[in-house]
């Protein structure tokens, strides 16, 4: 017997890029027969999926562009939001300029705040909806040259807990996923830089190996679904045993 689709009929709004993780999340949402998937990105993304995805190309890190997004959504009510945006980067303490810190926090935290602020103000989020943010194991693990990135992800996790408390009266759940090393990210420049400054056996600490993007997508869909109606304010660790 085929399992019932967990997102059947739900309208999902995803903020991301053309990364393998983000695309895997979108494809998994579509395969679960979501009502509509709105995919927001500043980059052109190949996500036709036979017309199942409504692609909205705009720079969601720009507040004026977010205002335009609200207009484009019109009266569409959203059952799930995935914030898969953000930026990475490694720099030693002496190079952590105020501009770098500001940019990191803007991409990883402030934009998330603004998205949820606008969506709640315009009452575009349905009661009982779910919000999922992609965080990082770096938020709870001290790593060389990642103090700014780690701080921004820790702030994101804290924001999730605060929002969860504030939106609980509307039965809206808010959670984050603290992901570890991911297979498809290993060749990205900032990951290579991270590996270069980390201990030689840093990756080996992830005892179950690198994470498949599809595993992250599966967890996102689970959190978006009604399978877990009382799980909120949680920072879920998906790190392959890295923090053991």
Tab-separated table of C-alpha atoms in Angstrom:
chain	number	residue	atom	x	y	z
A	1	UNK	CA	0.000	0.000	0.000
A	2	UNK	CA	1.357	3.399	-0.956
A	3	UNK	CA	2.013	5.742	1.968
A	4	UNK	CA	-0.170	8.823	2.127
A	5	UNK	CA	1.664	11.933	0.963
A	6	UNK	CA	2.651	14.021	3.983
A	7	UNK	CA	2.249	17.398	2.252
A	8	UNK	CA	-0.868	16.698	0.210
A	9	UNK	CA	-2.576	19.978	-0.672
A	10	UNK	CA	-0.206	22.181	1.337
A	11	UNK	CA	1.225	25.405	-0.080
A	12	UNK	CA	4.954	25.602	0.607
A	13	UNK	CA	7.260	28.608	0.261
A	14	UNK	CA	11.003	27.893	-0.100
A	15	UNK	CA	13.812	30.449	-0.034
A	16	UNK	CA	17.014	29.063	-1.503
A	17	UNK	CA	19.491	28.874	-4.349
A	18	UNK	CA	20.495	26.352	-6.995
A	19	UNK	CA	22.498	24.269	-4.512
A	20	UNK	CA	21.999	20.528	-4.465
A	21	UNK	CA	20.557	20.670	-0.944
A	22	UNK	CA	17.974	23.280	-1.907
A	23	UNK	CA	16.994	21.495	-5.112
A	24	UNK	CA	16.649	18.194	-3.261
A	25	UNK	CA	14.292	19.859	-0.788
A	26	UNK	CA	12.158	21.282	-3.600
A	27	UNK	CA	12.023	17.980	-5.498
A	28	UNK	CA	11.049	16.100	-2.342
A	29	UNK	CA	8.259	18.583	-1.623
A	30	UNK	CA	6.911	18.200	-5.163
A	31	UNK	CA	7.060	14.403	-4.948
A	32	UNK	CA	4.920	14.605	-1.830
A	33	UNK	CA	2.126	16.204	-3.831
A	34	UNK	CA	2.197	19.611	-2.168
A	35	UNK	CA	-0.608	21.918	-3.297
A	36	UNK	CA	1.770	24.586	-4.601
A	37	UNK	CA	5.496	25.096	-4.241
A	38	UNK	CA	6.706	28.678	-4.488
A	39	UNK	CA	10.486	28.694	-4.928
A	40	UNK	CA	12.159	32.052	-4.316
A	41	UNK	CA	15.741	32.630	-5.452
A	42	UNK	CA	17.903	35.361	-6.946
A	43	UNK	CA	19.469	32.707	-9.178
A	44	UNK	CA	17.822	31.037	-12.151
A	45	UNK	CA	16.907	27.553	-11.001
A	46	UNK	CA	15.983	24.563	-13.157
A	47	UNK	CA	12.938	23.358	-11.260
A	48	UNK	CA	10.217	22.906	-13.841
A	49	UNK	CA	8.925	19.631	-12.354
A	50	UNK	CA	6.136	19.550	-14.974
A	51	UNK	CA	4.747	22.886	-13.864
A	52	UNK	CA	4.493	21.916	-10.193
A	53	UNK	CA	6.843	24.713	-9.099
A	54	UNK	CA	6.117	28.431	-9.309
A	55	UNK	CA	9.541	30.030	-9.545
A	56	UNK	CA	9.875	33.590	-8.236
A	57	UNK	CA	13.174	35.198	-9.150
A	58	UNK	CA	14.080	38.021	-6.788
A	59	UNK	CA	16.778	38.899	-4.288
A	60	UNK	CA	15.144	38.020	-0.977
A	61	UNK	CA	18.079	39.521	0.915
A	62	UNK	CA	16.790	42.916	-0.266
A	63	UNK	CA	13.915	44.155	1.927
A	64	UNK	CA	12.272	46.042	-0.940
A	65	UNK	CA	12.259	42.837	-2.970
A	66	UNK	CA	10.557	41.038	-0.074
A	67	UNK	CA	7.777	43.610	-0.203
A	68	UNK	CA	7.343	42.722	-3.875
A	69	UNK	CA	7.193	39.037	-2.964
A	70	UNK	CA	4.236	39.661	-0.674
A	71	UNK	CA	2.480	41.387	-3.576
A	72	UNK	CA	3.238	38.490	-5.930
A	73	UNK	CA	1.808	35.967	-3.480
A	74	UNK	CA	-1.426	37.939	-3.379
A	75	UNK	CA	-4.014	36.088	-1.338
A	76	UNK	CA	-2.150	32.779	-1.347
A	77	UNK	CA	-2.005	31.387	2.197
A	78	UNK	CA	1.095	29.392	3.120
A	79	UNK	CA	1.205	26.129	5.095
A	80	UNK	CA	4.977	25.797	5.245
A	81	UNK	CA	8.084	27.978	4.925
A	82	UNK	CA	11.633	26.728	4.392
A	83	UNK	CA	14.473	29.180	4.869
A	84	UNK	CA	17.403	27.542	3.092
A	85	UNK	CA	19.173	30.786	2.310
A	86	UNK	CA	22.284	32.173	3.951
A	87	UNK	CA	26.008	32.413	3.346
A	88	UNK	CA	29.116	30.617	4.529
A	89	UNK	CA	32.671	31.753	4.967
A	90	UNK	CA	35.758	31.313	7.093
A	91	UNK	CA	37.997	34.126	8.342
A	92	UNK	CA	40.446	34.377	11.226
A	93	UNK	CA	39.538	36.828	13.990
A	94	UNK	CA	41.828	39.584	12.723
A	95	UNK	CA	39.929	39.703	9.407
A	96	UNK	CA	36.409	39.776	10.856
A	97	UNK	CA	35.584	43.320	9.787
A	98	UNK	CA	32.268	44.930	10.801
A	99	UNK	CA	31.123	44.731	7.180
A	100	UNK	CA	31.802	40.999	7.024
A	101	UNK	CA	29.985	40.405	10.318
A	102	UNK	CA	27.032	42.520	9.188
A	103	UNK	CA	26.757	40.716	5.850
A	104	UNK	CA	26.910	37.288	7.494
A	105	UNK	CA	24.198	38.132	10.006
A	106	UNK	CA	22.065	39.788	7.334
A	107	UNK	CA	22.048	36.654	5.174
A	108	UNK	CA	21.803	34.077	7.950
A	109	UNK	CA	19.526	35.777	10.496
A	110	UNK	CA	18.111	39.216	9.666
A	111	UNK	CA	16.531	38.128	6.373
A	112	UNK	CA	14.838	35.194	8.112
A	113	UNK	CA	13.395	37.630	10.672
A	114	UNK	CA	12.116	39.955	7.954
A	115	UNK	CA	10.488	37.161	5.967
A	116	UNK	CA	8.562	35.846	8.953
A	117	UNK	CA	7.699	39.379	10.113
A	118	UNK	CA	6.183	40.271	6.755
A	119	UNK	CA	4.363	36.969	6.337
A	120	UNK	CA	2.787	37.178	9.799
A	121	UNK	CA	1.952	40.888	9.470
A	122	UNK	CA	0.125	40.220	6.189
A	123	UNK	CA	-1.506	37.114	7.716
A	124	UNK	CA	-0.230	34.917	4.901
A	125	UNK	CA	0.678	31.974	7.155
A	126	UNK	CA	-2.120	29.528	7.915
A	127	UNK	CA	-2.853	28.380	11.425
A	128	UNK	CA	-1.095	25.066	12.039
A	129	UNK	CA	1.670	25.874	9.557
A	130	UNK	CA	5.325	24.865	9.932
A	131	UNK	CA	8.482	26.940	9.505
A	132	UNK	CA	11.855	25.252	8.986
A	133	UNK	CA	15.241	26.980	8.880
A	134	UNK	CA	18.484	25.344	7.781
A	135	UNK	CA	21.147	25.916	10.423
A	136	UNK	CA	24.500	24.267	11.026
A	137	UNK	CA	26.331	22.146	13.549
A	138	UNK	CA	28.723	25.104	13.674
A	139	UNK	CA	26.177	26.872	15.897
A	140	UNK	CA	27.084	24.551	18.776
A	141	UNK	CA	30.644	23.575	17.824
A	142	UNK	CA	33.679	25.797	18.190
A	143	UNK	CA	35.697	25.765	14.971
A	144	UNK	CA	38.731	27.735	13.831
A	145	UNK	CA	38.044	30.830	11.713
A	146	UNK	CA	34.279	30.321	11.919
A	147	UNK	CA	33.375	32.529	14.875
A	148	UNK	CA	31.214	34.847	12.749
A	149	UNK	CA	29.469	32.061	10.840
A	150	UNK	CA	28.944	30.060	14.033
A	151	UNK	CA	27.562	33.101	15.843
A	152	UNK	CA	25.096	33.838	13.047
A	153	UNK	CA	23.797	30.266	13.034
A	154	UNK	CA	23.514	30.265	16.838
A	155	UNK	CA	21.471	33.463	16.534
A	156	UNK	CA	19.269	31.776	13.923
A	157	UNK	CA	18.636	28.859	16.302
A	158	UNK	CA	17.791	31.293	19.101
A	159	UNK	CA	15.389	33.136	16.781
A	160	UNK	CA	13.663	29.842	16.037
A	161	UNK	CA	13.029	29.240	19.727
A	162	UNK	CA	11.709	32.749	20.276
A	163	UNK	CA	9.423	32.615	17.245
A	164	UNK	CA	8.134	29.218	18.311
A	165	UNK	CA	7.002	30.676	21.631
A	166	UNK	CA	5.396	33.709	20.004
A	167	UNK	CA	3.548	31.820	17.256
A	168	UNK	CA	2.388	28.921	19.415
A	169	UNK	CA	-1.057	30.449	19.953
A	170	UNK	CA	-1.620	30.067	16.212
A	171	UNK	CA	-0.363	26.456	16.313
A	172	UNK	CA	2.510	27.485	14.024
A	173	UNK	CA	5.616	25.363	14.573
A	174	UNK	CA	9.142	26.707	14.102
A	175	UNK	CA	12.209	24.458	14.028
A	176	UNK	CA	15.730	24.403	12.604
A	177	UNK	CA	18.042	21.676	11.312
A	178	UNK	CA	21.675	21.812	12.430
A	179	UNK	CA	23.335	20.015	9.537
A	180	UNK	CA	26.863	18.687	9.425
A	181	UNK	CA	29.136	17.953	6.450
A	182	UNK	CA	27.052	17.345	3.305
A	183	UNK	CA	28.299	15.297	0.346
A	184	UNK	CA	27.508	17.852	-2.352
A	185	UNK	CA	29.011	20.784	-0.454
A	186	UNK	CA	32.480	19.308	-0.157
A	187	UNK	CA	33.783	21.103	-3.262
A	188	UNK	CA	32.426	24.548	-2.399
A	189	UNK	CA	35.131	27.167	-1.881
A	190	UNK	CA	34.170	28.062	1.678
A	191	UNK	CA	33.988	24.379	2.661
A	192	UNK	CA	37.436	23.781	1.181
A	193	UNK	CA	38.709	26.787	3.138
A	194	UNK	CA	37.119	25.400	6.277
A	195	UNK	CA	38.796	22.029	5.790
A	196	UNK	CA	42.123	23.743	5.205
A	197	UNK	CA	42.061	25.582	8.534
A	198	UNK	CA	40.464	22.772	10.553
A	199	UNK	CA	42.227	19.846	12.115
A	200	UNK	CA	43.337	17.181	9.666
A	201	UNK	CA	40.845	14.698	11.030
A	202	UNK	CA	37.944	17.144	11.383
A	203	UNK	CA	35.785	15.500	8.727
A	204	UNK	CA	36.606	12.075	10.143
A	205	UNK	CA	34.786	13.109	13.322
A	206	UNK	CA	31.538	12.705	11.381
A	207	UNK	CA	31.538	8.993	12.134
A	208	UNK	CA	28.612	8.079	9.859
A	209	UNK	CA	30.104	9.959	6.918
A	210	UNK	CA	28.870	12.893	4.844
A	211	UNK	CA	25.142	13.521	4.651
A	212	UNK	CA	23.149	12.937	1.470
A	213	UNK	CA	21.077	16.037	0.532
A	214	UNK	CA	18.060	13.757	0.171
A	215	UNK	CA	18.287	12.949	3.870
A	216	UNK	CA	18.035	16.646	4.700
A	217	UNK	CA	15.095	16.950	2.300
A	218	UNK	CA	13.330	14.034	3.991
A	219	UNK	CA	13.699	15.670	7.403
A	220	UNK	CA	12.456	19.015	6.073
A	221	UNK	CA	9.331	17.389	4.649
A	222	UNK	CA	8.732	15.515	7.903
A	223	UNK	CA	8.910	18.787	9.853
A	224	UNK	CA	6.588	20.511	7.376
A	225	UNK	CA	4.031	17.748	7.674
A	226	UNK	CA	1.325	17.154	10.268
A	227	UNK	CA	3.157	14.054	11.479
A	228	UNK	CA	4.657	16.170	14.291
A	229	UNK	CA	2.095	18.747	15.404
A	230	UNK	CA	3.698	19.428	18.790
A	231	UNK	CA	7.381	19.593	17.837
A	232	UNK	CA	8.420	23.242	17.962
A	233	UNK	CA	11.283	25.459	19.082
A	234	UNK	CA	13.701	22.612	18.451
A	235	UNK	CA	17.138	22.721	16.829
A	236	UNK	CA	17.385	19.235	15.350
A	237	UNK	CA	20.908	17.873	15.000
A	238	UNK	CA	21.660	16.019	11.741
A	239	UNK	CA	25.426	15.703	11.846
A	240	UNK	CA	26.389	12.076	11.190
A	241	UNK	CA	27.720	11.810	14.715
A	242	UNK	CA	30.075	14.799	14.371
A	243	UNK	CA	29.348	16.084	17.871
A	244	UNK	CA	29.657	12.729	19.644
